[in-house]
Amino acid sequence: MSDIKKIRDEYLVKLNQDLDINNINQIKTELFGKSGKISNEFKKMGSISAEERKKFASDLNTIKEEFLNIISKKIQEIEIKDINLKLQNEKVDVTLPERSFGQGKIHPVSQVIDEISSIFSEIGFSVEEGPDVENEHNNFTALNTPDNHPARDMHDTFYLDKEKKFLLRTHTSPVQVRTMLNGKPPFKIIAPGRTYRSDSDQTHSPMFHQVEGLHIDKNINMGHLKGCLDYFIKEFFEVKKIKMRFRPSHFPFTEPSAEVDIGYEIKDGKIIIGEGNKWLEILGCGMVHPNVLKNVKVDPNKYQGYAFGIGIDRLAMLKYGINDLRAFFETDYRWLNHFGFDPLDVPSSYRGLSR
Ligand code: 2NL
């Protein structure tokens, strides 16, 4: 058997196997590479006698064509197989139902904090924050609350050490103390955030939310306090008129001190804020005590001002008709879905506070 025929028989068997593109390229090199088997046969041409050369050349060319045909067909087959495999594996089933994409809701307390921040920003207050863990100085001493004051009682305050040096802040006033210690008057700030008291029943949660306001400048008086609260309450409840009364009260950090009530009535089982002959207590306030100003290195003979503290949770309940405080902190996500707010609908005075 001639060499050509041997090569042909051997490689027809090889090419008939299950081949991938690398195997094909390998075979191609073995046959047609620089010292490939077919290439070597062509090199023999010169040493063959003239009468045999014609047939040899013809046979060799026939085999060459045959192999090249088989190889190109094989490559085509492999390419089609690859494409089909890809189509099979990367198929997108457009008839499948879409994946659900849940959007969260803003908690009513967060919503109300955003609303309050927006309202006070309109009249020049900036928003300050501070830590939940405070020292007793910022929480009590600086605020003119003496060592024997009942507010310092273990029953009211969560202390974090035996020496009663560290505690969970019982109000957000320490934020104002920090701000005043770190800056120079005038101050016009609000401080919203979490506060803690050792108190728990149907209407009291051991963690609750408060916003305090502070305005210190030259010649600030109670008229400014009244005007500020009147503006805030009308904006917050989105009403044109509000009935408001100041009742004398006592806080260690203000003198004089007052509690503020707003008028309301119940109509068709719904609460109407601002009118009517019933009173609802909503905040405490007063003129900042000179001792507090001294404690934070502000001269009370040059500067004075007002401060107030409001419970946020109850404001949220009133505005949005939520009647159980405990649900606020149960993290029940069905409740949040019902009472929560659209995360993209940020409250602002000109776009509207709430919908
Ligand atoms: C209430 C009463 C109040 C303040 C908070 C305050 C803060 C500084 C100085 C003076 Cl730094 N006062 N805050 C004043 C009066 C009342 O809160 O019943 N809150 C729910």
Coordinates of C-alpha atoms and ligand atoms in Angstrom, one line a residue:
M1 CA 0.0 0.0 0.0
S2 CA 1.3 3.4 -0.9
D3 CA 2.2 5.9 1.8
I4 CA -0.6 8.2 0.6
K5 CA -3.2 5.5 1.0
K6 CA -1.9 4.7 4.5
I7 CA -2.2 8.3 5.5
R8 CA -5.7 8.4 4.0
D9 CA -6.9 5.3 5.9
E10 CA -5.4 6.4 9.2
Y11 CA -6.8 10.0 9.1
L12 CA -10.2 9.1 7.8
V13 CA -10.6 7.0 11.0
K14 CA -9.3 9.9 13.1
L15 CA -11.6 12.4 11.5
N16 CA -14.6 10.2 12.0
Q17 CA -14.3 10.4 15.8
D18 CA -16.1 12.8 18.1
L19 CA -13.9 15.9 17.8
D20 CA -13.8 19.3 19.2
I21 CA -12.2 22.3 17.6
N22 CA -8.8 21.7 19.3
N23 CA -8.6 18.1 18.0
I24 CA -9.4 19.3 14.4
N25 CA -6.7 22.0 14.6
Q26 CA -4.3 19.3 15.8
I27 CA -5.1 17.0 12.9
K28 CA -4.8 19.9 10.5
T29 CA -1.3 20.6 11.7
E30 CA -0.4 16.9 11.6
L31 CA -1.4 16.8 7.9
F32 CA -0.6 20.2 6.5
G33 CA 1.8 21.8 9.0
K34 CA 5.4 22.6 7.9
S35 CA 6.5 18.9 8.4
G36 CA 2.9 17.6 8.2
K37 CA 2.3 14.2 6.6
I38 CA 0.7 15.6 3.4
S39 CA 3.3 18.4 3.2
N40 CA 6.1 15.8 3.3
E41 CA 4.4 13.8 0.5
F42 CA 4.5 16.9 -1.7
K43 CA 8.2 17.3 -0.9
K44 CA 8.8 13.8 -2.4
M45 CA 7.6 15.0 -5.8
G46 CA 11.1 15.9 -7.1
S47 CA 12.5 12.5 -6.5
I48 CA 9.8 10.6 -8.3
S49 CA 10.3 9.4 -11.9
A50 CA 8.6 11.4 -14.6
E51 CA 6.1 8.6 -15.6
E52 CA 4.9 8.0 -12.0
R53 CA 4.8 11.7 -11.1
K54 CA 1.6 12.5 -12.8
K55 CA -0.5 9.9 -11.0
F56 CA 1.3 10.6 -7.7
A57 CA 0.5 14.3 -8.0
S58 CA -3.1 13.6 -9.0
D59 CA -3.6 11.1 -6.1
L60 CA -2.0 13.5 -3.6
N61 CA -4.2 16.4 -4.7
T62 CA -7.3 14.3 -4.5
I63 CA -6.5 13.3 -0.9
K64 CA -5.6 16.9 0.0
E65 CA -8.9 18.1 -1.3
E66 CA -10.8 15.3 0.4
F67 CA -9.2 16.1 3.8
L68 CA -9.7 19.8 3.4
N69 CA -13.4 19.2 2.6
I70 CA -13.9 16.9 5.6
I71 CA -12.0 19.3 7.9
S72 CA -14.1 22.4 6.9
K73 CA -17.3 20.4 7.2
K74 CA -16.3 19.2 10.7
I75 CA -15.5 22.8 11.7
Q76 CA -18.9 23.9 10.5
E77 CA -20.6 21.1 12.4
I78 CA -18.8 22.0 15.6
E79 CA -19.7 25.7 15.2
I80 CA -23.4 24.9 14.7
K81 CA -23.3 22.5 17.7
D82 CA -21.7 25.3 19.9
I83 CA -24.3 27.8 18.8
N84 CA -27.2 25.4 19.5
L85 CA -25.7 24.6 22.9
K86 CA -25.5 28.3 23.7
L87 CA -29.1 28.9 22.6
Q88 CA -30.2 26.0 24.8
N89 CA -28.4 27.1 27.9
E90 CA -28.8 30.9 27.6
K91 CA -32.4 30.9 26.6
V92 CA -34.6 33.6 28.3
D93 CA -38.1 32.4 29.0
V94 CA -40.1 35.5 28.4
T95 CA -43.3 33.8 29.5
L96 CA -42.0 33.5 33.1
P97 CA -43.7 35.7 35.7
E98 CA -41.4 38.6 36.7
R99 CA -39.6 38.5 40.1
S100 CA -41.3 40.6 42.7
F101 CA -39.3 43.6 43.8
G102 CA -40.4 44.8 47.2
Q103 CA -40.1 48.5 48.0
G104 CA -39.7 49.3 51.7
K105 CA -41.7 51.9 53.6
I106 CA -40.6 54.8 55.8
H107 CA -41.6 54.3 59.4
P108 CA -44.1 57.0 60.6
V109 CA -41.6 58.1 63.3
S110 CA -38.9 58.7 60.6
Q111 CA -41.5 60.4 58.4
V112 CA -42.5 62.8 61.2
I113 CA -38.8 63.5 62.0
D114 CA -38.3 64.4 58.3
E115 CA -41.4 66.6 58.4
I116 CA -40.3 68.4 61.6
S117 CA -36.8 68.9 60.2
S118 CA -38.2 70.4 57.0
I119 CA -40.6 72.7 58.9
F120 CA -37.9 74.1 61.2
S121 CA -35.3 74.4 58.4
E122 CA -37.7 76.9 56.7
I123 CA -37.2 79.3 59.7
G124 CA -33.5 78.9 60.1
F125 CA -33.0 76.0 62.4
S126 CA -30.3 73.4 61.7
V127 CA -30.6 69.8 62.7
E128 CA -28.1 68.3 65.2
E129 CA -27.5 64.8 66.4
G130 CA -25.6 63.2 69.2
P131 CA -25.0 59.7 70.8
D132 CA -27.6 57.7 72.6
V133 CA -25.1 56.8 75.3
E134 CA -24.3 59.9 77.3
N135 CA -22.4 60.9 80.5
E136 CA -24.4 62.2 83.5
H137 CA -22.8 65.7 83.1
N138 CA -24.3 66.3 79.6
N139 CA -27.6 64.7 80.5
F140 CA -28.2 66.2 84.0
T141 CA -25.6 68.4 85.6
A142 CA -25.1 70.8 82.7
L143 CA -28.9 71.0 82.5
N144 CA -29.2 72.4 86.1
T145 CA -30.6 69.1 87.4
P146 CA -29.0 68.6 90.8
D147 CA -27.7 65.3 92.2
N148 CA -30.8 64.7 94.4
H149 CA -33.3 65.4 91.6
P150 CA -36.0 62.7 91.1
A151 CA -35.3 62.5 87.4
R152 CA -31.9 61.0 88.2
D153 CA -33.7 58.1 90.1
M154 CA -32.7 54.6 89.0
H155 CA -36.4 54.0 88.4
D156 CA -36.4 56.6 85.6
T157 CA -33.0 56.4 84.1
F158 CA -31.1 53.5 82.5
Y159 CA -27.6 53.7 84.0
L160 CA -24.8 51.7 82.4
D161 CA -22.4 51.5 85.3
K162 CA -22.4 51.3 89.1
E163 CA -20.9 54.8 89.5
K164 CA -23.9 56.3 87.5
K165 CA -21.5 58.1 85.2
F166 CA -22.9 56.7 81.9
L167 CA -26.5 56.3 80.9
L168 CA -28.9 56.2 78.0
R169 CA -29.9 59.8 77.4
T170 CA -33.3 60.6 78.9
H171 CA -33.9 63.5 76.5
T172 CA -32.1 65.0 73.5
S173 CA -31.0 68.1 75.5
P174 CA -27.4 66.7 75.8
V175 CA -27.1 67.3 72.0
Q176 CA -27.7 71.0 72.6
V177 CA -25.2 71.0 75.5
R178 CA -22.6 69.5 73.2
T179 CA -23.4 72.0 70.4
M180 CA -23.1 75.0 72.7
L181 CA -19.9 73.7 74.3
N182 CA -18.4 73.2 70.8
G183 CA -19.5 76.5 69.3
K184 CA -20.2 80.2 69.8
P185 CA -23.7 81.8 70.0
P186 CA -26.0 82.5 68.3
F187 CA -27.5 78.9 68.3
K188 CA -30.6 78.0 66.4
I189 CA -31.0 74.2 66.3
I190 CA -33.3 71.2 66.7
A191 CA -32.2 67.8 68.0
P192 CA -34.5 64.9 67.1
G193 CA -33.7 61.3 68.1
R194 CA -34.1 58.4 70.4
T195 CA -34.5 58.8 74.2
Y196 CA -34.8 56.3 77.0
R197 CA -36.6 56.1 80.3
S198 CA -37.2 53.1 82.6
D199 CA -40.9 53.3 82.0
S200 CA -43.2 50.8 80.3
D201 CA -46.9 50.5 80.0
Q202 CA -49.7 51.0 77.5
T203 CA -48.7 54.5 76.7
H204 CA -45.0 54.5 77.6
S205 CA -42.3 52.8 75.8
P206 CA -38.8 52.5 77.4
M207 CA -37.4 53.9 74.1
F208 CA -39.2 56.8 72.6
H209 CA -38.5 59.8 70.4
Q210 CA -38.1 63.4 71.1
V211 CA -37.3 66.6 69.3
E212 CA -35.9 69.5 71.2
G213 CA -35.4 73.0 69.9
L214 CA -33.1 75.7 71.1
H215 CA -32.7 79.3 70.0
I216 CA -30.1 81.5 71.7
D217 CA -29.2 85.0 70.6
K218 CA -29.2 88.6 71.9
N219 CA -32.7 89.7 73.0
I220 CA -34.6 86.5 72.4
N221 CA -37.8 86.5 74.4
M222 CA -41.0 84.4 75.1
G223 CA -42.7 86.2 72.2
H224 CA -40.3 84.5 69.8
L225 CA -41.0 81.2 71.5
K226 CA -44.7 81.6 71.0
G227 CA -44.4 82.7 67.4
C228 CA -42.1 79.8 66.6
L229 CA -44.4 77.2 68.2
D230 CA -47.5 78.7 66.6
Y231 CA -45.8 78.4 63.2
F232 CA -44.6 74.9 63.8
I233 CA -47.9 73.5 65.0
K234 CA -49.9 75.0 62.1
E235 CA -47.4 73.7 59.6
F236 CA -47.2 70.3 61.2
F237 CA -50.9 69.6 61.4
E238 CA -51.4 71.4 58.0
V239 CA -54.1 73.8 59.4
K240 CA -54.6 77.5 59.0
K241 CA -55.6 78.3 62.6
I242 CA -54.6 76.8 65.9
K243 CA -55.9 77.3 69.5
M244 CA -52.9 77.2 71.8
R245 CA -52.4 77.9 75.5
F246 CA -49.4 78.1 77.7
R247 CA -49.7 76.7 81.3
P248 CA -47.1 77.5 83.9
S249 CA -44.9 74.5 84.7
H250 CA -41.5 73.6 86.0
F251 CA -38.3 72.1 84.4
P252 CA -34.9 72.4 86.0
F253 CA -33.4 73.8 82.8
T254 CA -35.9 76.6 82.0
E255 CA -37.2 79.6 83.9
P256 CA -39.9 80.5 83.4
S257 CA -41.3 77.1 82.1
A258 CA -44.5 76.3 80.4
E259 CA -46.5 73.4 79.0
V260 CA -48.4 74.0 75.8
D261 CA -51.8 72.6 75.0
I262 CA -53.6 72.8 71.7
G263 CA -57.4 72.9 71.1
Y264 CA -59.1 69.9 69.6
E265 CA -62.5 68.3 69.2
I266 CA -63.9 64.9 68.1
K267 CA -66.1 65.0 65.0
D268 CA -67.6 61.8 63.6
G269 CA -65.2 59.8 65.6
K270 CA -62.2 61.7 64.1
I271 CA -59.9 64.1 65.9
I272 CA -59.9 67.7 64.6
I273 CA -56.7 69.6 65.7
G274 CA -56.8 73.3 66.2
E275 CA -60.4 74.0 67.1
G276 CA -62.9 72.8 69.7
N277 CA -63.0 73.2 73.4
K278 CA -60.9 70.3 74.5
W279 CA -57.2 70.6 75.3
L280 CA -54.3 68.3 74.4
E281 CA -50.9 68.7 76.0
I282 CA -48.2 68.5 73.3
L283 CA -45.0 70.0 74.5
G284 CA -42.9 71.6 77.3
C285 CA -40.8 74.7 76.9
G286 CA -39.4 77.8 78.5
M287 CA -36.6 80.3 78.6
V288 CA -33.2 78.6 79.0
H289 CA -32.1 78.8 82.7
P290 CA -29.1 81.2 83.2
N291 CA -27.3 78.3 85.1
V292 CA -27.5 76.2 81.9
L293 CA -26.0 78.9 79.8
K294 CA -23.2 79.4 82.4
N295 CA -22.5 75.6 82.3
V296 CA -22.0 75.7 78.6
K297 CA -19.8 78.9 78.7
V298 CA -22.4 81.2 77.3
D299 CA -22.7 84.6 79.1
P300 CA -26.4 84.9 80.3
N301 CA -26.0 88.7 80.5
K302 CA -25.4 88.9 76.8
Y303 CA -27.3 86.0 75.5
Q304 CA -30.6 84.4 76.2
G305 CA -33.2 82.2 74.5
Y306 CA -35.9 79.6 74.6
A307 CA -36.0 75.8 74.4
F308 CA -38.7 73.3 73.9
G309 CA -39.2 69.5 74.0
I310 CA -41.8 67.6 72.0
G311 CA -42.6 63.9 72.1
I312 CA -42.5 62.7 68.5
D313 CA -44.3 59.4 68.8
R314 CA -47.5 61.0 70.1
L315 CA -47.3 63.6 67.4
A316 CA -47.1 60.8 64.8
M317 CA -50.0 59.0 66.4
L318 CA -52.2 62.2 66.4
K319 CA -51.4 63.1 62.8
Y320 CA -51.7 59.7 61.3
G321 CA -54.5 58.2 63.4
I322 CA -52.5 55.5 65.0
N323 CA -53.9 54.5 68.4
D324 CA -51.5 51.9 69.8
L325 CA -48.0 53.1 70.7
R326 CA -46.6 49.6 71.1
A327 CA -47.2 48.8 67.5
F328 CA -44.5 51.5 66.6
F329 CA -41.7 49.3 67.9
E330 CA -42.9 45.8 67.3
T331 CA -41.4 45.8 63.8
D332 CA -44.4 44.1 62.3
Y333 CA -43.9 44.5 58.7
R334 CA -47.6 44.3 57.8
W335 CA -48.2 47.2 60.1
L336 CA -45.4 49.1 58.5
N337 CA -46.7 48.4 55.1
H338 CA -50.0 49.9 56.1
F339 CA -48.8 52.9 58.1
G340 CA -45.5 53.5 56.4
F341 CA -44.6 56.2 53.8
D342 CA -43.2 56.2 50.2
P343 CA -39.4 56.4 50.5
L344 CA -39.2 58.6 47.4
D345 CA -41.8 61.1 48.7
V346 CA -39.5 63.2 50.9
P347 CA -41.5 65.7 53.0
S348 CA -40.9 69.4 52.2
S349 CA -42.9 72.5 52.7
Y350 CA -43.4 73.3 49.1
R351 CA -44.1 69.8 47.7
G352 CA -46.3 69.0 50.7
L353 CA -45.4 67.3 54.0
S354 CA -47.6 64.3 53.7
R355 CA -50.1 62.6 51.4
Ligands
2NL1 C1 -41.0 68.1 77.7 C2 -40.1 69.2 78.2 C3 -38.3 70.5 77.5 C4 -36.2 71.7 77.2 C5 -37.0 70.6 77.0 C6 -33.9 72.4 77.0 C7 -32.7 72.2 76.5 C8 -31.6 72.9 76.9 C9 -31.8 74.0 77.7 C10 -33.0 74.2 78.2 CL1 -30.1 72.6 76.2 N1 -34.1 73.4 77.9 N2 -34.9 71.6 76.7 C11 -36.8 72.8 77.7 C12 -38.1 72.8 78.2 C13 -38.9 71.7 78.1 O1 -39.0 69.4 77.3 O2 -42.0 67.8 78.3 N3 -40.6 67.4 76.7 C14 -41.3 66.3 76.1

